[in-house]
mmCIF file of C-alpha atoms in Angstrom:
data_model
loop_
_atom_site.group_PDB
_atom_site.id
_atom_site.type_symbol
_atom_site.label_atom_id
_atom_site.label_comp_id
_atom_site.label_asym_id
_atom_site.label_seq_id
_atom_site.Cartn_x
_atom_site.Cartn_y
_atom_site.Cartn_z
ATOM 1 C CA MET J 222 -221.008 87.553 -88.150
ATOM 2 C CA ASN J 223 -219.892 84.786 -90.457
ATOM 3 C CA ASN J 224 -222.580 82.327 -91.620
ATOM 4 C CA VAL J 225 -220.471 79.333 -90.537
ATOM 5 C CA ILE J 226 -220.081 80.720 -87.018
ATOM 6 C CA VAL J 227 -223.836 81.274 -86.671
ATOM 7 C CA LEU J 228 -224.540 77.782 -88.026
ATOM 8 C CA ASN J 229 -222.143 76.189 -85.529
ATOM 9 C CA ILE J 230 -223.597 78.164 -82.611
ATOM 10 C CA VAL J 231 -227.079 76.974 -83.569
ATOM 11 C CA ARG J 232 -225.778 73.385 -83.869
ATOM 12 C CA PHE J 233 -224.044 73.608 -80.501
ATOM 13 C CA LEU J 234 -227.150 74.895 -78.716
ATOM 14 C CA SER J 235 -229.674 72.655 -80.454
ATOM 15 C CA LEU J 236 -227.671 69.416 -80.182
ATOM 16 C CA GLY J 237 -226.781 70.176 -76.572
ATOM 17 C CA LEU J 238 -230.381 70.907 -75.668
ATOM 18 C CA ALA J 239 -231.595 67.806 -77.510
ATOM 19 C CA GLN J 240 -229.066 65.721 -75.596
ATOM 20 C CA VAL J 241 -229.940 67.202 -72.217
ATOM 21 C CA LEU J 242 -233.715 67.396 -72.624
ATOM 22 C CA ILE J 243 -234.439 64.328 -74.763
ATOM 23 C CA PHE J 244 -231.660 61.762 -75.070
ATOM 24 C CA ASN J 245 -230.411 61.866 -71.473
ATOM 25 C CA ASN J 246 -233.973 61.213 -70.291
ATOM 26 C CA MET J 247 -234.742 58.313 -72.612
ATOM 27 C CA ASN J 248 -234.758 54.958 -70.894
ATOM 28 C CA PHE J 249 -233.506 52.143 -73.110
ATOM 29 C CA GLY J 250 -232.611 49.928 -70.185
ATOM 30 C CA SER J 251 -229.080 49.998 -68.928
ATOM 31 C CA TYR J 252 -227.567 49.221 -72.324
ATOM 32 C CA ILE J 253 -228.278 52.129 -74.647
ATOM 33 C CA ASN J 254 -227.334 55.748 -73.971
ATOM 34 C CA PRO J 255 -227.165 57.706 -77.244
ATOM 35 C CA SER J 256 -224.787 60.670 -77.357
ATOM 36 C CA VAL J 257 -226.084 62.768 -80.220
ATOM 37 C CA TYR J 258 -224.249 65.917 -79.091
ATOM 38 C CA ILE J 259 -221.033 64.493 -80.594
ATOM 39 C CA LEU J 260 -222.465 65.442 -83.994
ATOM 40 C CA PHE J 261 -221.400 69.025 -83.241
ATOM 41 C CA ILE J 262 -217.743 67.943 -83.138
ATOM 42 C CA LEU J 263 -218.154 65.743 -86.222
ATOM 43 C CA LEU J 264 -219.592 68.577 -88.320
ATOM 44 C CA LEU J 265 -217.042 71.248 -87.464
ATOM 45 C CA PRO J 266 -215.013 72.487 -90.445
ATOM 46 C CA ALA J 267 -212.420 69.950 -91.586
ATOM 47 C CA ARG J 268 -209.601 72.515 -91.647
ATOM 48 C CA ILE J 269 -210.336 74.056 -88.239
ATOM 49 C CA ASN J 270 -207.386 75.117 -86.099
ATOM 50 C CA GLY J 271 -206.335 72.260 -83.784
ATOM 51 C CA GLY J 272 -206.336 74.379 -80.642
ATOM 52 C CA LEU J 273 -209.771 75.784 -81.404
ATOM 53 C CA LEU J 274 -211.056 72.263 -82.082
ATOM 54 C CA LEU J 275 -209.868 71.092 -78.666
ATOM 55 C CA VAL J 276 -211.375 74.122 -76.919
ATOM 56 C CA LEU J 277 -214.729 73.652 -78.688
ATOM 57 C CA SER J 278 -214.661 69.940 -77.878
ATOM 58 C CA PHE J 279 -213.976 70.700 -74.213
ATOM 59 C CA ILE J 280 -216.772 73.295 -74.046
ATOM 60 C CA THR J 281 -219.176 70.845 -75.698
ATOM 61 C CA GLY J 282 -218.391 68.157 -73.150
ATOM 62 C CA LEU J 283 -218.516 70.642 -70.280
ATOM 63 C CA TYR J 284 -221.949 71.811 -71.453
ATOM 64 C CA ILE J 285 -223.280 68.242 -71.243
ATOM 65 C CA ASP J 286 -221.435 67.584 -67.958
ATOM 66 C CA TYR J 287 -223.071 70.589 -66.354
ATOM 67 C CA PHE J 288 -226.587 69.304 -67.025
ATOM 68 C CA ALA J 289 -225.822 65.590 -66.614
ATOM 69 C CA ASN J 290 -223.848 66.119 -63.385
ATOM 70 C CA SER J 291 -221.099 63.832 -64.685
ATOM 71 C CA MET J 292 -218.096 65.728 -63.277
ATOM 72 C CA GLY J 293 -215.965 66.095 -66.411
ATOM 73 C CA LEU J 294 -216.594 62.699 -68.009
ATOM 74 C CA HIS J 295 -218.042 64.104 -71.224
ATOM 75 C CA ALA J 296 -215.498 66.923 -71.355
ATOM 76 C CA SER J 297 -212.558 64.521 -71.189
ATOM 77 C CA VAL J 298 -214.032 62.166 -73.771
ATOM 78 C CA CYS J 299 -214.887 65.030 -76.141
ATOM 79 C CA VAL J 300 -211.325 66.349 -75.923
ATOM 80 C CA VAL J 301 -210.015 62.909 -76.931
ATOM 81 C CA VAL J 302 -212.465 62.815 -79.858
ATOM 82 C CA GLY J 303 -211.382 66.314 -80.868
ATOM 83 C CA PHE J 304 -207.749 65.246 -80.621
ATOM 84 C CA ILE J 305 -208.111 62.166 -82.877
ATOM 85 C CA ARG J 306 -210.546 63.802 -85.343
ATOM 86 C CA PRO J 307 -207.864 65.355 -87.632
ATOM 87 C CA SER J 308 -206.090 61.991 -87.883
ATOM 88 C CA ILE J 309 -209.334 60.242 -88.818
ATOM 89 C CA ILE J 310 -210.057 62.910 -91.443
ATOM 90 C CA ASN J 311 -206.557 62.401 -92.873
ATOM 91 C CA LEU J 312 -206.995 58.642 -92.819
ATOM 92 C CA PHE J 313 -210.322 58.553 -94.641
ATOM 93 C CA PHE J 314 -210.171 61.705 -96.771
ATOM 94 C CA ARG J 315 -206.506 62.058 -97.629
ATOM 95 C CA ASN J 316 -207.217 62.969 -101.257
ATOM 96 C CA GLN J 317 -210.241 65.144 -100.456
ATOM 97 C CA GLU J 318 -209.811 68.899 -100.707
ATOM 98 C CA PHE J 319 -211.960 70.817 -98.240
ATOM 99 C CA ALA J 320 -212.801 74.496 -98.576
ATOM 100 C CA SER J 321 -211.763 76.695 -95.661
ATOM 101 C CA ASN J 322 -215.071 76.396 -93.777
ATOM 102 C CA GLU J 323 -216.355 73.134 -95.241
ATOM 103 C CA GLY J 324 -217.365 70.493 -92.746
ATOM 104 C CA VAL J 325 -217.240 66.745 -93.071
ATOM 105 C CA THR J 326 -220.825 66.035 -94.110
ATOM 106 C CA PRO J 327 -222.454 63.317 -96.188
ATOM 107 C CA PHE J 328 -222.882 65.900 -98.925
ATOM 108 C CA SER J 329 -219.185 66.805 -99.043
ATOM 109 C CA VAL J 330 -217.621 63.341 -98.674
ATOM 110 C CA GLY J 331 -220.496 61.018 -99.576
ATOM 111 C CA TRP J 332 -222.624 58.882 -97.290
ATOM 112 C CA GLN J 333 -220.230 55.953 -97.186
ATOM 113 C CA GLY J 334 -217.287 58.149 -96.164
ATOM 114 C CA PHE J 335 -219.362 60.063 -93.631
ATOM 115 C CA ILE J 336 -220.655 56.876 -92.016
ATOM 116 C CA LYS J 337 -217.136 55.391 -91.752
ATOM 117 C CA TYR J 338 -215.794 58.641 -90.287
ATOM 118 C CA SER J 339 -218.711 58.962 -87.862
ATOM 119 C CA LEU J 340 -218.572 55.312 -86.857
ATOM 120 C CA VAL J 341 -214.927 55.497 -85.822
ATOM 121 C CA LEU J 342 -215.362 58.688 -83.802
ATOM 122 C CA VAL J 343 -218.673 57.654 -82.216
ATOM 123 C CA LEU J 344 -217.251 54.248 -81.306
ATOM 124 C CA ALA J 345 -214.150 55.844 -79.774
ATOM 125 C CA HIS J 346 -216.375 58.263 -77.859
ATOM 126 C CA GLN J 347 -218.722 55.617 -76.499
ATOM 127 C CA VAL J 348 -216.072 53.035 -75.593
ATOM 128 C CA LEU J 349 -213.939 55.594 -73.810
ATOM 129 C CA MET J 350 -216.925 57.140 -72.057
ATOM 130 C CA PHE J 351 -218.321 53.884 -70.708
ATOM 131 C CA TYR J 352 -214.954 52.521 -69.590
ATOM 132 C CA LEU J 353 -214.091 55.806 -67.870
ATOM 133 C CA GLU J 354 -217.513 55.765 -66.247
ATOM 134 C CA VAL J 355 -217.008 52.366 -64.606
ATOM 135 C CA MET J 356 -213.214 52.745 -64.169
ATOM 136 C CA SER J 357 -212.816 48.990 -64.242
ATOM 137 C CA PHE J 358 -212.418 46.063 -66.592
ATOM 138 C CA ASN J 359 -214.332 43.706 -64.249
ATOM 139 C CA ASN J 360 -217.435 43.676 -66.450
ATOM 140 C CA PHE J 361 -215.484 44.029 -69.671
ATOM 141 C CA PHE J 362 -218.028 42.390 -72.006
ATOM 142 C CA PHE J 363 -221.024 44.113 -70.433
ATOM 143 C CA THR J 364 -219.357 47.507 -70.877
ATOM 144 C CA LEU J 365 -218.240 46.614 -74.403
ATOM 145 C CA SER J 366 -221.753 45.524 -75.396
ATOM 146 C CA LYS J 367 -223.164 48.703 -73.868
ATOM 147 C CA SER J 368 -220.647 50.736 -75.886
ATOM 148 C CA LEU J 369 -221.424 48.933 -79.144
ATOM 149 C CA LEU J 370 -225.197 49.180 -78.756
ATOM 150 C CA SER J 371 -225.013 52.854 -77.785
ATOM 151 C CA SER J 372 -222.705 53.520 -80.738
ATOM 152 C CA ALA J 373 -225.129 51.850 -83.142
ATOM 153 C CA VAL J 374 -228.102 53.839 -81.851
ATOM 154 C CA THR J 375 -226.089 57.078 -81.802
ATOM 155 C CA LEU J 376 -224.951 56.526 -85.396
ATOM 156 C CA LEU J 377 -228.512 55.742 -86.485
ATOM 157 C CA ILE J 378 -229.780 58.960 -84.888
ATOM 158 C CA ILE J 379 -226.936 60.935 -86.482
ATOM 159 C CA VAL J 380 -227.851 59.590 -89.928
ATOM 160 C CA ILE J 381 -231.513 60.449 -89.353
ATOM 161 C CA VAL J 382 -230.599 63.969 -88.203
ATOM 162 C CA MET J 383 -228.402 64.456 -91.273
ATOM 163 C CA LEU J 384 -231.168 63.234 -93.567
ATOM 164 C CA ILE J 385 -233.666 65.633 -92.012
ATOM 165 C CA PHE J 386 -231.539 68.712 -91.313
ATOM 166 C CA GLY J 387 -228.495 68.287 -93.561
ATOM 167 C CA LYS J 388 -227.937 70.856 -96.254
ATOM 168 C CA ARG J 389 -227.089 69.683 -99.728
ATOM 169 C CA ARG J 390 -224.758 72.567 -100.418
ATOM 170 C CA ARG J 391 -221.170 73.255 -99.486
ATOM 171 C CA PHE J 392 -220.113 76.031 -97.117
#
């Protein structure tokens, strides 16, 4: 089996388990709910087939939905993130050439580029997730502040995970 496939299976399982066992059970009040599992979608190869990206995004969200009992909320949000991901890669890394199985990592695009890329996708994920969760704009600023705080904590955890587990070589 290809090394990239094994690496992505390990990422999928470990980030999903970390989300379900650790981050879903952390109590930061009602404001902060980190979604670290999105890192799996962020680190997929940059030149992945669009259909495969959407299927993997859906399966990732469904995996979290199953354990969080959230009835498709994460699956729908992950599909949207998977759908906009190629556009964000084109926007930020237009001049960047990626190898066939190279992911968007801090070691392939630099920390500044990775943080911008991650920030946009994490923010889109969190805003969409929290507004779909409440299905209302009645508490617009409460939901927005919850989204922003959760995005900041999620991005911080993603950076820490990349510092600890990130590989400094290209795939």
